[in-house]
mmCIF file of C-alpha atoms in Angstrom:
data_model
loop_
_atom_site.group_PDB
_atom_site.id
_atom_site.type_symbol
_atom_site.label_atom_id
_atom_site.label_comp_id
_atom_site.label_asym_id
_atom_site.label_seq_id
_atom_site.Cartn_x
_atom_site.Cartn_y
_atom_site.Cartn_z
ATOM 1 C CA MET A 1402 -121.121 152.597 -19.535
ATOM 2 C CA SER A 1403 -124.025 154.878 -20.293
ATOM 3 C CA ILE A 1404 -123.380 158.169 -21.767
ATOM 4 C CA VAL A 1405 -125.453 160.974 -19.275
ATOM 5 C CA ILE A 1406 -125.648 164.339 -21.066
ATOM 6 C CA GLY A 1407 -125.117 166.873 -17.966
ATOM 7 C CA THR A 1408 -125.579 170.720 -18.058
ATOM 8 C CA SER A 1409 -121.724 171.113 -18.837
ATOM 9 C CA TYR A 1410 -122.531 169.875 -22.388
ATOM 10 C CA VAL A 1411 -124.300 173.241 -22.768
ATOM 11 C CA TRP A 1412 -120.688 174.346 -23.455
ATOM 12 C CA ASN A 1413 -120.087 172.028 -26.365
ATOM 13 C CA ILE A 1414 -123.259 173.174 -28.069
ATOM 14 C CA MET A 1415 -122.226 176.433 -27.611
ATOM 15 C CA ALA A 1416 -118.761 175.965 -29.113
ATOM 16 C CA ALA A 1417 -120.545 174.059 -32.285
ATOM 17 C CA THR A 1418 -123.113 176.937 -32.600
ATOM 18 C CA ALA A 1419 -120.090 179.343 -32.407
ATOM 19 C CA MET A 1420 -118.150 177.553 -35.029
ATOM 20 C CA GLY A 1421 -121.068 177.897 -37.388
ATOM 21 C CA LEU A 1422 -121.446 181.750 -36.696
ATOM 22 C CA GLN A 1423 -117.946 181.969 -37.335
ATOM 23 C CA ALA A 1424 -117.755 180.278 -40.686
ATOM 24 C CA ALA A 1425 -120.763 182.778 -41.604
ATOM 25 C CA ALA A 1426 -119.073 185.679 -40.793
ATOM 26 C CA PHE A 1427 -116.048 184.760 -42.893
ATOM 27 C CA ALA A 1428 -118.409 184.042 -45.828
ATOM 28 C CA GLY A 1429 -119.887 187.384 -45.220
ATOM 29 C CA CYS A 1430 -116.112 188.903 -45.253
ATOM 30 C CA ALA A 1431 -115.670 187.277 -48.479
ATOM 31 C CA GLY A 1432 -118.796 188.309 -49.924
ATOM 32 C CA ARG A 1433 -117.889 191.993 -49.003
ATOM 33 C CA GLN A 1434 -114.607 191.603 -50.439
ATOM 34 C CA ARG A 1435 -116.334 190.652 -53.675
ATOM 35 C CA ALA A 1436 -118.549 193.163 -53.761
ATOM 36 C CA ARG A 1437 -115.733 195.818 -53.028
ATOM 37 C CA LEU A 1438 -113.827 194.696 -55.899
ATOM 38 C CA ASP A 1439 -117.136 194.911 -58.337
ATOM 39 C CA LEU A 1440 -117.279 191.412 -58.884
ATOM 40 C CA PRO A 1441 -120.376 189.326 -59.621
ATOM 41 C CA HIS A 1442 -121.534 186.918 -57.108
ATOM 42 C CA GLY A 1443 -120.192 183.530 -58.667
ATOM 43 C CA ALA A 1444 -116.668 184.878 -59.125
ATOM 44 C CA GLU A 1445 -114.304 182.595 -58.141
ATOM 45 C CA ILE A 1446 -110.305 182.335 -58.078
ATOM 46 C CA GLY A 1447 -108.865 182.368 -61.404
ATOM 47 C CA SER A 1448 -112.117 183.146 -63.103
ATOM 48 C CA ARG A 1449 -112.715 185.321 -65.951
ATOM 49 C CA GLU A 1450 -114.180 187.989 -64.022
ATOM 50 C CA THR A 1451 -111.026 188.079 -61.699
ATOM 51 C CA GLN A 1452 -109.065 188.636 -65.018
ATOM 52 C CA LYS A 1453 -109.719 192.662 -64.417
ATOM 53 C CA LEU A 1454 -108.250 192.639 -60.972
ATOM 54 C CA SER A 1455 -104.773 194.007 -60.559
ATOM 55 C CA ASP A 1456 -102.139 191.233 -59.141
ATOM 56 C CA GLU A 1457 -102.626 192.838 -55.628
ATOM 57 C CA GLU A 1458 -106.279 192.938 -55.553
ATOM 58 C CA ASN A 1459 -106.502 189.135 -57.041
ATOM 59 C CA GLU A 1460 -104.329 188.112 -54.406
ATOM 60 C CA GLN A 1461 -106.363 189.689 -51.718
ATOM 61 C CA PHE A 1462 -109.537 188.262 -53.203
ATOM 62 C CA ALA A 1463 -107.993 184.776 -53.360
ATOM 63 C CA ARG A 1464 -106.831 184.980 -49.730
ATOM 64 C CA PHE A 1465 -110.516 185.722 -48.567
ATOM 65 C CA GLN A 1466 -111.957 182.938 -50.783
ATOM 66 C CA ARG A 1467 -109.490 180.522 -49.554
ATOM 67 C CA THR A 1468 -109.986 181.411 -46.162
ATOM 68 C CA ASN A 1469 -113.910 180.939 -46.428
ATOM 69 C CA GLN A 1470 -113.337 177.599 -48.299
ATOM 70 C CA GLU A 1471 -111.192 176.503 -45.410
ATOM 71 C CA HIS A 1472 -114.008 177.472 -42.889
ATOM 72 C CA VAL A 1473 -116.421 175.299 -44.924
ATOM 73 C CA GLN A 1474 -114.035 172.412 -45.386
ATOM 74 C CA TYR A 1475 -113.301 171.869 -41.769
ATOM 75 C CA LEU A 1476 -116.834 173.041 -40.212
ATOM 76 C CA PRO A 1477 -118.342 169.506 -40.090
ATOM 77 C CA LEU A 1478 -115.166 167.877 -38.689
ATOM 78 C CA ALA A 1479 -114.975 170.670 -36.155
ATOM 79 C CA GLN A 1480 -118.774 170.560 -35.270
ATOM 80 C CA SER A 1481 -119.048 166.726 -34.809
ATOM 81 C CA SER A 1482 -116.005 166.788 -33.092
ATOM 82 C CA VAL A 1483 -116.736 168.891 -30.172
ATOM 83 C CA LEU A 1484 -120.329 167.530 -30.049
ATOM 84 C CA LEU A 1485 -119.496 163.986 -30.161
ATOM 85 C CA ALA A 1486 -116.386 163.989 -27.858
ATOM 86 C CA GLY A 1487 -118.251 166.347 -25.486
ATOM 87 C CA LEU A 1488 -120.679 163.321 -24.968
ATOM 88 C CA PHE A 1489 -117.585 161.667 -23.307
ATOM 89 C CA TYR A 1490 -115.237 164.500 -22.130
ATOM 90 C CA PRO A 1491 -117.731 167.854 -22.245
ATOM 91 C CA LYS A 1492 -114.884 170.006 -20.439
ATOM 92 C CA LEU A 1493 -112.123 168.712 -22.244
ATOM 93 C CA SER A 1494 -113.700 169.093 -25.574
ATOM 94 C CA ALA A 1495 -115.368 172.452 -24.890
ATOM 95 C CA TYR A 1496 -111.971 173.824 -23.849
ATOM 96 C CA ALA A 1497 -110.663 172.222 -27.200
ATOM 97 C CA GLY A 1498 -113.641 173.464 -29.201
ATOM 98 C CA LEU A 1499 -112.747 177.095 -28.085
ATOM 99 C CA ALA A 1500 -109.099 176.844 -29.007
ATOM 100 C CA TYR A 1501 -110.376 175.866 -32.532
ATOM 101 C CA ILE A 1502 -112.505 179.072 -32.829
ATOM 102 C CA LEU A 1503 -109.486 180.891 -31.249
ATOM 103 C CA GLY A 1504 -107.170 179.393 -33.745
ATOM 104 C CA ARG A 1505 -109.496 179.511 -36.773
ATOM 105 C CA PHE A 1506 -109.778 183.332 -36.093
ATOM 106 C CA VAL A 1507 -105.884 183.955 -35.794
ATOM 107 C CA TYR A 1508 -105.490 181.509 -38.717
ATOM 108 C CA SER A 1509 -107.820 183.732 -41.155
ATOM 109 C CA PHE A 1510 -106.867 187.354 -40.104
ATOM 110 C CA GLY A 1511 -103.322 185.950 -40.141
ATOM 111 C CA TYR A 1512 -103.537 184.668 -43.661
ATOM 112 C CA ILE A 1513 -105.436 187.562 -44.807
ATOM 113 C CA SER A 1514 -103.289 189.899 -43.894
ATOM 114 C CA CYS A 1515 -99.911 188.450 -44.265
ATOM 115 C CA GLY A 1516 -100.337 185.502 -46.544
ATOM 116 C CA ASP A 1517 -98.949 182.142 -46.165
ATOM 117 C CA GLU A 1518 -96.820 183.268 -43.229
ATOM 118 C CA GLY A 1519 -99.584 184.696 -41.174
ATOM 119 C CA ARG A 1520 -101.470 181.531 -40.864
ATOM 120 C CA LYS A 1521 -98.977 179.167 -38.802
ATOM 121 C CA TYR A 1522 -99.965 180.888 -35.587
ATOM 122 C CA GLY A 1523 -103.440 179.914 -35.720
ATOM 123 C CA ALA A 1524 -102.663 176.550 -37.043
ATOM 124 C CA LEU A 1525 -100.584 176.065 -33.751
ATOM 125 C CA LEU A 1526 -104.294 175.868 -32.247
ATOM 126 C CA VAL A 1527 -106.635 174.497 -34.907
ATOM 127 C CA CYS A 1528 -104.539 171.198 -35.426
ATOM 128 C CA PRO A 1529 -104.082 170.184 -31.923
ATOM 129 C CA SER A 1530 -107.567 171.029 -31.084
ATOM 130 C CA ILE A 1531 -109.030 168.928 -33.801
ATOM 131 C CA THR A 1532 -106.896 166.137 -32.994
ATOM 132 C CA ALA A 1533 -107.851 166.369 -29.053
ATOM 133 C CA MET A 1534 -111.503 166.455 -30.093
ATOM 134 C CA LEU A 1535 -111.031 163.134 -32.233
ATOM 135 C CA GLY A 1536 -108.749 161.548 -30.205
ATOM 136 C CA ALA A 1537 -111.476 162.061 -27.047
ATOM 137 C CA SER A 1538 -114.368 161.091 -29.202
ATOM 138 C CA PHE A 1539 -112.339 157.827 -30.239
ATOM 139 C CA TYR A 1540 -111.538 157.109 -26.945
ATOM 140 C CA GLY A 1541 -114.735 157.683 -25.239
ATOM 141 C CA CYS A 1542 -116.130 155.188 -28.101
ATOM 142 C CA PHE A 1543 -113.612 152.680 -27.184
ATOM 143 C CA LYS A 1544 -113.796 152.822 -23.491
ATOM 144 C CA ALA A 1545 -117.632 152.660 -23.720
ATOM 145 C CA LEU A 1546 -117.212 149.302 -25.961
ATOM 146 C CA ASN A 1547 -114.869 148.110 -23.215
ATOM 147 C CA ILE A 1548 -112.232 147.771 -25.857
ATOM 148 C CA VAL A 1549 -109.741 149.897 -23.514
#
């Protein structure tokens, strides 16, 4: 089995690019939240700088920071999965990539606005989309190696 990259793979590249832009956008949101609270650039959750914040401000700051960190943590897996799975199943992985992007958006805004309860709807899209892309990538590899 040979891998032929067709024009439909462009959708996978677009999905990976959108994932990167989405992570950058939420990093910007976290930075603006830090500036709004008059915190220095290196301020972290629970740091000395955040002690001046009210409980509500501290919780809001923590939600923005956690959202940004989760984007950064999942970005390599999501981008590599959409690109690698796209070599074998470009349409499936592009749709799964879109589901990831939408799920991450819903997850992030739900968590920022409502806390832990607000992120469950986004997780219903994020987790299956990552699983689908990883599964498609592994299955494509196994099929190419004549293991299945």
